[in-house]
Short mmCIF file of C-alpha atoms in Angstrom, two decimals:
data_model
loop_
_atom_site.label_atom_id
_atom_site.label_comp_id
_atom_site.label_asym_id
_atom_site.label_seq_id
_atom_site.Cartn_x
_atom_site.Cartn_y
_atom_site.Cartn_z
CA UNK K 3 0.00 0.00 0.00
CA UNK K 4 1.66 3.35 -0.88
CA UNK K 5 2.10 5.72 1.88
CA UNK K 6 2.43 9.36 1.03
CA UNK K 7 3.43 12.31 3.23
CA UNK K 8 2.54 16.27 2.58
CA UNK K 9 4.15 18.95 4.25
CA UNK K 10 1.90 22.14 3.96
CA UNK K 11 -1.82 22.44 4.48
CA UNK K 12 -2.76 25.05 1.34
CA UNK K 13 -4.37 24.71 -1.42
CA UNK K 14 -1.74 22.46 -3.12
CA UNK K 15 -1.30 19.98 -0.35
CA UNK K 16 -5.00 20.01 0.22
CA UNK K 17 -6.37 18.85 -3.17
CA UNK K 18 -3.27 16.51 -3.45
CA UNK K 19 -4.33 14.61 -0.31
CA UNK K 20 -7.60 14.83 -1.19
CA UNK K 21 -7.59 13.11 -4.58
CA UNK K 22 -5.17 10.22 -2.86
CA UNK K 23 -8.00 9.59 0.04
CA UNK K 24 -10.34 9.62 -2.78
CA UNK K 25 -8.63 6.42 -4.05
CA UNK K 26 -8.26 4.87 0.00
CA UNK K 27 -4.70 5.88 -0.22
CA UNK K 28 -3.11 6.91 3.07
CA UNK K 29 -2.02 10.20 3.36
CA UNK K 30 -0.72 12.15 6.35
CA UNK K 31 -0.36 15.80 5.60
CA UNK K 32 2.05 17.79 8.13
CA UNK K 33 1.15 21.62 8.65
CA UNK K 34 1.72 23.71 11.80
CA UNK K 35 -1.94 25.48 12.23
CA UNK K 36 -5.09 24.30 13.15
CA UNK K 37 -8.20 24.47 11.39
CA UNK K 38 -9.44 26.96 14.13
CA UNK K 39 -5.97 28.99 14.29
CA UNK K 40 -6.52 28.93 10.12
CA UNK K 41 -9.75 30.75 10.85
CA UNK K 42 -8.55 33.29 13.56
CA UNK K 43 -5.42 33.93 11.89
CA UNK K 44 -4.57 36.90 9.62
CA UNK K 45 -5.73 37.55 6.10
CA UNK K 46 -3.67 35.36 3.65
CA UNK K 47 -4.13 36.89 0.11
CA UNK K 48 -6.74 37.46 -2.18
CA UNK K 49 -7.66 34.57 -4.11
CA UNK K 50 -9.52 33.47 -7.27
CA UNK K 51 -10.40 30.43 -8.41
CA UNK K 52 -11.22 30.21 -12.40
CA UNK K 53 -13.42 27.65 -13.67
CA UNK K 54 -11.20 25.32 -14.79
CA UNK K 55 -10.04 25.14 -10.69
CA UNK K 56 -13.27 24.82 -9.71
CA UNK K 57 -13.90 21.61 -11.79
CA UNK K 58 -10.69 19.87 -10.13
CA UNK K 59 -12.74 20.77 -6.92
CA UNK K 60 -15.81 19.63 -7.99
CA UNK K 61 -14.34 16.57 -8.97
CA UNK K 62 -12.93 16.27 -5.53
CA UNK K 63 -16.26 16.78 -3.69
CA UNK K 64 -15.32 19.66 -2.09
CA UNK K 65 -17.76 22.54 -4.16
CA UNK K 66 -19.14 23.97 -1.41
CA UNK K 67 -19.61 27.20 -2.61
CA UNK K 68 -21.66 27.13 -5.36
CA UNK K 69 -24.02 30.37 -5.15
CA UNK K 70 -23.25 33.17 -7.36
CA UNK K 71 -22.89 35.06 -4.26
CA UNK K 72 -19.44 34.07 -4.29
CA UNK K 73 -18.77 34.70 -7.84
CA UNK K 74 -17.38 36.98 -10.89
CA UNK K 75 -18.26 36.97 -14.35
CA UNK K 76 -15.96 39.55 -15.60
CA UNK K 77 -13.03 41.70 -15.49
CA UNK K 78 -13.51 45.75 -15.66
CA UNK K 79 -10.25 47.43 -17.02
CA UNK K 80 -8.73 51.12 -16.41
CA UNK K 81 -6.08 51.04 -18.65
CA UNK K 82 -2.92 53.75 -17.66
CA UNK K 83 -2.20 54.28 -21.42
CA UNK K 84 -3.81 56.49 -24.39
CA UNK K 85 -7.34 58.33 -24.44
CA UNK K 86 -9.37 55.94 -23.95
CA UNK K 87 -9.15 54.16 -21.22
CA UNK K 88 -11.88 52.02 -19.85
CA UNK K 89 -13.29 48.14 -21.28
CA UNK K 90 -14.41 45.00 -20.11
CA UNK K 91 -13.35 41.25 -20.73
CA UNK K 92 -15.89 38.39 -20.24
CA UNK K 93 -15.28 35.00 -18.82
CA UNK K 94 -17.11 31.93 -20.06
CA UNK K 95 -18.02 30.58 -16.36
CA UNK K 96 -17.41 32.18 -13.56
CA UNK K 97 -14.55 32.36 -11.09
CA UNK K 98 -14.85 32.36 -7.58
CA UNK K 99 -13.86 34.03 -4.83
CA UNK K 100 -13.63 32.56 -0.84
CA UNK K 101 -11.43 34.05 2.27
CA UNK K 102 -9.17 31.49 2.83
CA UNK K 103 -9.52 31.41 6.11
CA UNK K 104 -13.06 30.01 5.49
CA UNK K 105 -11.92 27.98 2.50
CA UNK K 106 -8.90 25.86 3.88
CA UNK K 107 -10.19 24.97 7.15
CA UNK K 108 -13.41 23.48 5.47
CA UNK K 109 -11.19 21.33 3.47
CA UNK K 110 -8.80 20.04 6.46
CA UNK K 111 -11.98 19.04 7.86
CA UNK K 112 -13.29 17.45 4.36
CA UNK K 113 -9.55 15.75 4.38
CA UNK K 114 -10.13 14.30 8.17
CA UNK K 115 -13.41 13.05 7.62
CA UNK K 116 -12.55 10.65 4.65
CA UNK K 117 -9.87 9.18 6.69
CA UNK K 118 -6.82 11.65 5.87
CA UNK K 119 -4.66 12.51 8.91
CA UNK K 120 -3.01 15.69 9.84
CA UNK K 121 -0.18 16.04 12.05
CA UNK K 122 0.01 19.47 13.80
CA UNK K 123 3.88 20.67 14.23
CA UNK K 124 6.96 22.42 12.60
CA UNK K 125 9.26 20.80 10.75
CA UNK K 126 13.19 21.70 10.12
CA UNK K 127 14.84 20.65 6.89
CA UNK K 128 16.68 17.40 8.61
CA UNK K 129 12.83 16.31 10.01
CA UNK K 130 11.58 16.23 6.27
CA UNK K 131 14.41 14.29 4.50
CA UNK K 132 13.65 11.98 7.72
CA UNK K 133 10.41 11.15 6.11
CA UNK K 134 11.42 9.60 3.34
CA UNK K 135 11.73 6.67 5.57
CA UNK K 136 8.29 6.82 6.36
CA UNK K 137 6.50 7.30 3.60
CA UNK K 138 6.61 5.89 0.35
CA UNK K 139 6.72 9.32 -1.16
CA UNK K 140 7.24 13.46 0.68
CA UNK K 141 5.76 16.04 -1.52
CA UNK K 142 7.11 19.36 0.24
CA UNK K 143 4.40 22.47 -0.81
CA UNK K 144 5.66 24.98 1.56
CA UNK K 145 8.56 26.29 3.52
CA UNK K 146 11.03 28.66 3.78
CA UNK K 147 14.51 29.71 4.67
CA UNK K 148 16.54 25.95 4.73
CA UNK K 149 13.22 24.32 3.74
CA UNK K 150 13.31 26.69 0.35
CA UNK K 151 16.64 26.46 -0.10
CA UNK K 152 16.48 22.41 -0.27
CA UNK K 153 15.41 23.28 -4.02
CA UNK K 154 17.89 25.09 -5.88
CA UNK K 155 16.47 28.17 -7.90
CA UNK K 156 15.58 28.17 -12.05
CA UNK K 157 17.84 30.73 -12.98
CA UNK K 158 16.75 30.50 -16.25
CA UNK K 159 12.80 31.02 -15.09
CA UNK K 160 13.71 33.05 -11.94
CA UNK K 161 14.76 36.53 -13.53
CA UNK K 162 14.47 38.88 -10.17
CA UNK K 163 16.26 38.59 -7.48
CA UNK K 164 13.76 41.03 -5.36
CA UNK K 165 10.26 42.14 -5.12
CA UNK K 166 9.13 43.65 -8.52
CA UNK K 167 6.12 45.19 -6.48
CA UNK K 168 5.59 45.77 -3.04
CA UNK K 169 1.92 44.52 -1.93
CA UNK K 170 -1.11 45.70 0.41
CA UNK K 171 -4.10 43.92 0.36
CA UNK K 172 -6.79 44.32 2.79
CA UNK K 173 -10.60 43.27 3.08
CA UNK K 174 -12.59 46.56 2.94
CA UNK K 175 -16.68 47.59 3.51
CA UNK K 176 -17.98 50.03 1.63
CA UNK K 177 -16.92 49.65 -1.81
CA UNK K 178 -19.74 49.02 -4.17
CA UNK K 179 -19.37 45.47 -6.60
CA UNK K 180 -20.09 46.20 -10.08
CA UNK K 181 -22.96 44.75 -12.10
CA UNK K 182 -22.30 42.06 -12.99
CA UNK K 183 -20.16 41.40 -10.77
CA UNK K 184 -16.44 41.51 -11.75
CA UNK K 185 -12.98 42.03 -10.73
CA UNK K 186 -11.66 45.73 -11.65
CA UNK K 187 -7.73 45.83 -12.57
CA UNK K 188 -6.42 49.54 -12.85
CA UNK K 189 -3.11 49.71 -14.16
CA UNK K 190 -0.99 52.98 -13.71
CA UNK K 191 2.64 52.84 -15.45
CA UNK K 192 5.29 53.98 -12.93
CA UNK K 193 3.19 53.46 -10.13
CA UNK K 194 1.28 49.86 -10.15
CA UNK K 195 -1.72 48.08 -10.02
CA UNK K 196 -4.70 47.86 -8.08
CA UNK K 197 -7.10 45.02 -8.06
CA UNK K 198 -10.62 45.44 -6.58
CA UNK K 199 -11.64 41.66 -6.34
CA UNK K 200 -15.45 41.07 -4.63
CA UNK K 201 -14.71 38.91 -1.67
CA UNK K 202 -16.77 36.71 0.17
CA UNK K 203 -15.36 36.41 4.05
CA UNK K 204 -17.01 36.10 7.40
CA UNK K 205 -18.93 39.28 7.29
CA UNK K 206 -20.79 38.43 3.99
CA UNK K 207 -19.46 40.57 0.81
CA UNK K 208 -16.55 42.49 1.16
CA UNK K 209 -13.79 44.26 -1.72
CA UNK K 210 -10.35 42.75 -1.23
CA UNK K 211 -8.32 45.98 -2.60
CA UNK K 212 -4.77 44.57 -3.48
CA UNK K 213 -2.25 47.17 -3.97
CA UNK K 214 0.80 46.12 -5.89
CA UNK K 215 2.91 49.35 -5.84
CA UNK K 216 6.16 49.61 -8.04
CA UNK K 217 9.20 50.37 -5.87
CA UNK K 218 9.82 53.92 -5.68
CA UNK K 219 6.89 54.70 -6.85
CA UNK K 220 4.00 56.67 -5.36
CA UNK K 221 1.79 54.12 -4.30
CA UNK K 222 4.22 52.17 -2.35
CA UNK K 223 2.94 53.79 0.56
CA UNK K 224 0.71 51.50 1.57
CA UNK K 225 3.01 48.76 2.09
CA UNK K 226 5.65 51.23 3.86
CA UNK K 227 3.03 52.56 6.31
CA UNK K 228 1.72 50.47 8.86
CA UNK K 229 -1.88 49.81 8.94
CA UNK K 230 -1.65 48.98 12.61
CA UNK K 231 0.33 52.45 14.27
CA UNK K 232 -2.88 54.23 12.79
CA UNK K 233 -5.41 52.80 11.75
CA UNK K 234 -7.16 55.75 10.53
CA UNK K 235 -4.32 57.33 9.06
CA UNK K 236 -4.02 54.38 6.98
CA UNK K 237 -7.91 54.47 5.30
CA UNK K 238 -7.47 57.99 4.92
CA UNK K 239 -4.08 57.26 2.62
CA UNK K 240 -5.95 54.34 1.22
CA UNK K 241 -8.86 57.00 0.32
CA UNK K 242 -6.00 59.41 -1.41
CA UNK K 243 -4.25 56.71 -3.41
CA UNK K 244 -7.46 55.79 -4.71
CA UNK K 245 -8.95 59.31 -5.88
CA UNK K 246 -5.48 60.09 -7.09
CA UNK K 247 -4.57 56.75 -9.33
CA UNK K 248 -7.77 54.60 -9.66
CA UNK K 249 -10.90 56.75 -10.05
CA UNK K 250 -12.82 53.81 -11.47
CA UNK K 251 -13.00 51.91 -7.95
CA UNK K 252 -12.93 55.11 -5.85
CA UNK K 253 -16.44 56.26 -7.83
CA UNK K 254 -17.49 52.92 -6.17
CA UNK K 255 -16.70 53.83 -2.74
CA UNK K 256 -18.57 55.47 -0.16
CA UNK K 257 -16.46 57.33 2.21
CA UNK K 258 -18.30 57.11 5.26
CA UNK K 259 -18.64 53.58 5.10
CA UNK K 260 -15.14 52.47 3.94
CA UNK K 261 -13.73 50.80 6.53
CA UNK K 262 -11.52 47.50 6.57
CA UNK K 263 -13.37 45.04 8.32
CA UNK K 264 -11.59 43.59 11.28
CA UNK K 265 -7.69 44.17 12.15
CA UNK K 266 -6.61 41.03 10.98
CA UNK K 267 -7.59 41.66 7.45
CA UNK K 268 -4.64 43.41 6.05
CA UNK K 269 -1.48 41.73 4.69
CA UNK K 270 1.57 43.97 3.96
CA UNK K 271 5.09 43.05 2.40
CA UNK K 272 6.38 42.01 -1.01
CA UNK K 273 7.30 38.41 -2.89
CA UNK K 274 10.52 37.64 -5.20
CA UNK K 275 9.30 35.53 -8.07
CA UNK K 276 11.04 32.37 -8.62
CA UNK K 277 10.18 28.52 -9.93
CA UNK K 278 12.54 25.95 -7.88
CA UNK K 279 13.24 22.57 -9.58
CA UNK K 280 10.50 19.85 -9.45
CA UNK K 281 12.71 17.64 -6.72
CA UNK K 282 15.74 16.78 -5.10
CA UNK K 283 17.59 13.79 -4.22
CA UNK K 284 18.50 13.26 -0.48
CA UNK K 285 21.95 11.57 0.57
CA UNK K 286 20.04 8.18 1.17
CA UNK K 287 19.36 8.26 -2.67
CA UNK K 288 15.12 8.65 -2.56
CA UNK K 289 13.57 11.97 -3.53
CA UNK K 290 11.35 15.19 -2.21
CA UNK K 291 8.96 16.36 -4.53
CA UNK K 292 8.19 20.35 -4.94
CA UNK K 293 4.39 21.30 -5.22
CA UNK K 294 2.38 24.78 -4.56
CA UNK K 295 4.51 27.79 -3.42
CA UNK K 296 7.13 26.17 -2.54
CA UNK K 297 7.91 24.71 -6.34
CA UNK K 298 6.90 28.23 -7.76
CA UNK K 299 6.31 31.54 -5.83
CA UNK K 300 4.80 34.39 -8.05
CA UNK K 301 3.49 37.65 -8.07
CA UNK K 302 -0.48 37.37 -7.77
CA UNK K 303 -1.54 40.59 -10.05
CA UNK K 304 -2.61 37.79 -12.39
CA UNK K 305 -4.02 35.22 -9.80
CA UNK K 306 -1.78 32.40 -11.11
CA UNK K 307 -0.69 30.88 -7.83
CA UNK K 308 -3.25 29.16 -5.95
CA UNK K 309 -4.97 27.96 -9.74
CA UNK K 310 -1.51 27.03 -10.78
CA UNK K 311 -0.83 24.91 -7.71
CA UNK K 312 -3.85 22.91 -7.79
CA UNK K 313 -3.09 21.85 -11.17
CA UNK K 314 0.60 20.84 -10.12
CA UNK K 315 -1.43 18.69 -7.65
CA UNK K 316 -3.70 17.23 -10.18
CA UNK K 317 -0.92 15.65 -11.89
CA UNK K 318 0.69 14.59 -8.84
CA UNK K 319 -2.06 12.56 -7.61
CA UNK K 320 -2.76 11.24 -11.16
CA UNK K 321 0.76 9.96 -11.17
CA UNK K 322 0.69 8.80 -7.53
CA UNK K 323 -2.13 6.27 -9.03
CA UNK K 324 -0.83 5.11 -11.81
CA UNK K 325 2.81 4.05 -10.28
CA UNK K 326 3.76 2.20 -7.74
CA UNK K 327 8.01 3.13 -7.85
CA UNK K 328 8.83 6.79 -6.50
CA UNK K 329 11.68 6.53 -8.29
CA UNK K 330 13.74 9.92 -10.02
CA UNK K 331 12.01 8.47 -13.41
CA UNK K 332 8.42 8.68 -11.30
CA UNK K 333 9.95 12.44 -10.67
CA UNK K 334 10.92 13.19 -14.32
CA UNK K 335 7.29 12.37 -15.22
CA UNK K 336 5.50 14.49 -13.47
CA UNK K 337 7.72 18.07 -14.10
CA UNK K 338 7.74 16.96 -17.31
CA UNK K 339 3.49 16.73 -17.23
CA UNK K 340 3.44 19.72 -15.46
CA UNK K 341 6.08 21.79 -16.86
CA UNK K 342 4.29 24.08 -19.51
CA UNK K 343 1.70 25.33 -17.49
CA UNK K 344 3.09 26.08 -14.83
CA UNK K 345 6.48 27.43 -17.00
CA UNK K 346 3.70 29.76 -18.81
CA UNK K 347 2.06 31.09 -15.88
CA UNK K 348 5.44 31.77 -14.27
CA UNK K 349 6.78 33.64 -17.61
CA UNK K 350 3.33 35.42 -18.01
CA UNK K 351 3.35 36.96 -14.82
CA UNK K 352 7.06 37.96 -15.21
CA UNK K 353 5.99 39.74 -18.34
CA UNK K 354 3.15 41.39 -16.50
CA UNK K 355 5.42 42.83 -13.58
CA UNK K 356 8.17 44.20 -15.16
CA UNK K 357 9.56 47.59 -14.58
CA UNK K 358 9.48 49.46 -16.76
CA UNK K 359 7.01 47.52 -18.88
CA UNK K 360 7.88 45.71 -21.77
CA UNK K 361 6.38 47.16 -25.34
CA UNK K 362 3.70 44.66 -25.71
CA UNK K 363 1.51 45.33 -22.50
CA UNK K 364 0.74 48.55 -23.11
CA UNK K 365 0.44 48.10 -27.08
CA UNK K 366 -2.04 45.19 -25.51
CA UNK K 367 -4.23 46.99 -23.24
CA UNK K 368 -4.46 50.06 -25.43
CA UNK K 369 -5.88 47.86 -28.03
CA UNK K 370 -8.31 45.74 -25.82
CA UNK K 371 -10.11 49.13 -25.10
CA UNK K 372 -11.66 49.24 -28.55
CA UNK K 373 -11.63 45.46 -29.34
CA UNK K 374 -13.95 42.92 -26.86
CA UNK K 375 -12.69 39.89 -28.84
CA UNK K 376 -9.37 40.59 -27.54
CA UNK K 377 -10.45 41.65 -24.18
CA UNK K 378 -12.72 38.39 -23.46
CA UNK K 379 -9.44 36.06 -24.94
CA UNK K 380 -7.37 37.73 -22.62
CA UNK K 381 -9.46 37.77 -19.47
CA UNK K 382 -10.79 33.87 -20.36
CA UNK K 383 -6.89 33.18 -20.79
CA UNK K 384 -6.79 33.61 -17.16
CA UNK K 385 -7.90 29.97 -16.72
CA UNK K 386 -5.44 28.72 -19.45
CA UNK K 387 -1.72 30.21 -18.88
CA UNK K 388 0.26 28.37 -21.99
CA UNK K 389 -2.90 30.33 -24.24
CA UNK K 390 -1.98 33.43 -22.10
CA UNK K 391 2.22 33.25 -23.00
CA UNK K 392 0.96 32.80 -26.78
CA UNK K 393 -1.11 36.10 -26.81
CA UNK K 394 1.31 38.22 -24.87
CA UNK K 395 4.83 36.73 -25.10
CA UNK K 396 6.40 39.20 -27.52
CA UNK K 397 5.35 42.22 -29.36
CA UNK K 398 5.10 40.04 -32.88
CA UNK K 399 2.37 37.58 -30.38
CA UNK K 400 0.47 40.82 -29.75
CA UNK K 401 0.31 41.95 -33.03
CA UNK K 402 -0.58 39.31 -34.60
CA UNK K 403 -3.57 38.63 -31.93
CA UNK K 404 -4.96 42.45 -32.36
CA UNK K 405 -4.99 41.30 -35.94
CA UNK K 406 -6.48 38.84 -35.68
CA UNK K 407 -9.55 39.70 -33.03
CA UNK K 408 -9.93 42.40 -35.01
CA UNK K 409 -10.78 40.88 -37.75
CA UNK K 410 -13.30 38.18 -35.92
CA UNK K 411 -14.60 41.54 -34.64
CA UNK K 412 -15.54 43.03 -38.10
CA UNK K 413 -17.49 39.73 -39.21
CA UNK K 414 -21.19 40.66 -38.67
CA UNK K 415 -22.92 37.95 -36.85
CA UNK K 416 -25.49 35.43 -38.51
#
């Protein structure tokens, strides 16, 4: 009977256990939080799932959520560039949008209940290669410091070597959802991006506001100043930023009512981007397998990571029951499966953050504000990354896909 051990209780770790238990396969997954400390704990991000994450879910049994309370339909752009400025982008299904802290503790208990166990600890580096004499296989989906640095970095798909934005995201009342309901993305050049994403959390509908705020730059702010020396200090710089930079959410809010909506819901600080190899081989010759944020850590302006580490874990468990030898070839199959997704989100997102920007996003966005084709292929591309890198990868991509939407644009329908 194979024997599998996960260290990391997110989203990755999560669905891979999941899937395994689905099949009677024991699983112990190792994470050092409770569901309850999960729930009483601080804001983690900002999360969407797309459809095509939602259907790995659904197949696991775990679509709790299926009201359209909790979802989006569309993206709403303000686009930093030219005249014009303002367009929308369709999805064909919706994504959907859950505090994590009401999301991952429902599926720790989903993971207990069909027999999964979870073992509530730390663990140091030496701990986890220890494992490997306990279980058949260790998939490692989080850790840092010695933990992160068990997987040497891609250079070749790791091109910072610091925060390309510093972040703020917070859970605020008192900013209006659009109709329908939809994410807004406001992109400023030389000062960042803010993404107003409807939020369902404890309270009932909230906007998650995330602020990602090009070094230097004016918006940074909101990283730099602590939401917790004063508190409101803090809304009424969140208040400025947004009348200055991003009219087309601050029209939405209403100032009396603004407010974020406990003190734990605000997350400040910054990520490096980088994609880590798919495993590593430990002195006693077996193998640790990377999944989730600890495999690939990326910027989330495009809401890549959580959708891209739920596919990694897809194709884990999918090998996990089709071989029976957790063997370096067992490894090589599954980066290999795995490898131009995730590669494309990773070099999409890189694109998207770069400072100053490279020719093709703004010759992109421009366009999108007078062409819906293009604007419903890029925001549907959301849910399909290796699409995504085809559109945007160059200018030569971009230019050939105005082209071409254009085009499908002119045809009058029959």
């Amino acid at each position: 009977m194979k024997n599998i051990g996960i260290i990391g209780a997110g989203v990755a770790g999560l669905h891979l256990g999941l899937q395994l238990r689905q099949h009677d396969i024991p699983v112990t997954i190792y994470t050092n939080r409770t569901p309850e400390q999960v729930r009483d704990g601080r804001v983690m991000n900002s999360v969407a799932h797309m459809h095509v994450t939602q259907a790995l879910e659904a197949d696991l049994g775990v679509d709790h959520w299926p009201g359209d309370e909790y979802k989006y339909i569309a993206h709403y752009h303000y686009n930093g560039w030219g005249e014009e400025r303002t367009y929308r982008g369709d999805f064909t299904a919706p994504s959907r949008t859950i505090d994590y802290r009401i999301y991952l503790p429902q599926l720790m208990e989903d993971f207990t209940a069909r027999g999964g166990v979870i073992e509530y600890r730390d663990l140091s580096a030496g701990e986890i290669q220890a494992m490997t004499d306990v279980h058949d296989l260790v998939v490692v989906s989080t850790g840092k410091g010695e933990i992160g640095a068990m997987f040497p970095k891609r250079t070749d798909k790791s091109p910072y070597d610091r925060p390309q934005r510093k972040l703020a995201v917070a859970f605020w009342r008192g900013v209006a959802r659009r109709d329908p309901n939809g994410v807004e993305i406001s992109v400023i050049p030389g000062v960042g991006e803010l993404l107003a994403i409807p939020m369902w959390s404890f309270s009932g509908p909230v906007m998650a506001l995330l602020f990602e705020s090009v070094p230097g730059g004016p918006q940074e702010v909101l990283t730099d100043q602590r939401f917790e020396e004063d508190p409101e200090a803090y809304r009424r710089l969140t208040l400025e930023v947004l009348e200055r930079f991003h009219p087309t959410v601050f029209e939405r809010v209403d100032v009396d009512a603004f407010a974020i909506q406990g003190e734990k819901d605000i997350l400040q600080g910054a990520v490096t981007p980088v994609l880590r190899e798919d495993y590593v081989r430990l002195p006693n010759g077996k193998f640790l397998l990377a999944l989730g944020d600890l495999h690939m850590t990326v910027d989330p302006v495009q809401a890549q990571g959580a959708n891209s580490a739920a596919y990694s874990a897809r194709v884990i468990g999918d090998a996990v029951l089709e071989d029976d030898v957790f063997d370096e070839r067992f490894m090589q199959k599954v980066a290999s499966r795995r490898a131009e997704r995730l590669e494309a989100a990773n070099d999409w997102i890189n694109t998207m953050i770069h400072n100053p920007p490279m020719p093709q996003i703004p010759a992109l966005f421009s366009a999108m504000v007078t062409n819906p084709a293009l604007a419903d292929e890029f925001t549907e591309n959301f849910n399909y990354p290796i699409r995504q890198v085809d559109l945007l990868g160059s200018e030569a991509r971009v230019d050939a896909a105005i082209a071409r939407t254009a085009v499908r644009d002119s045809v009058p329908a029959t």
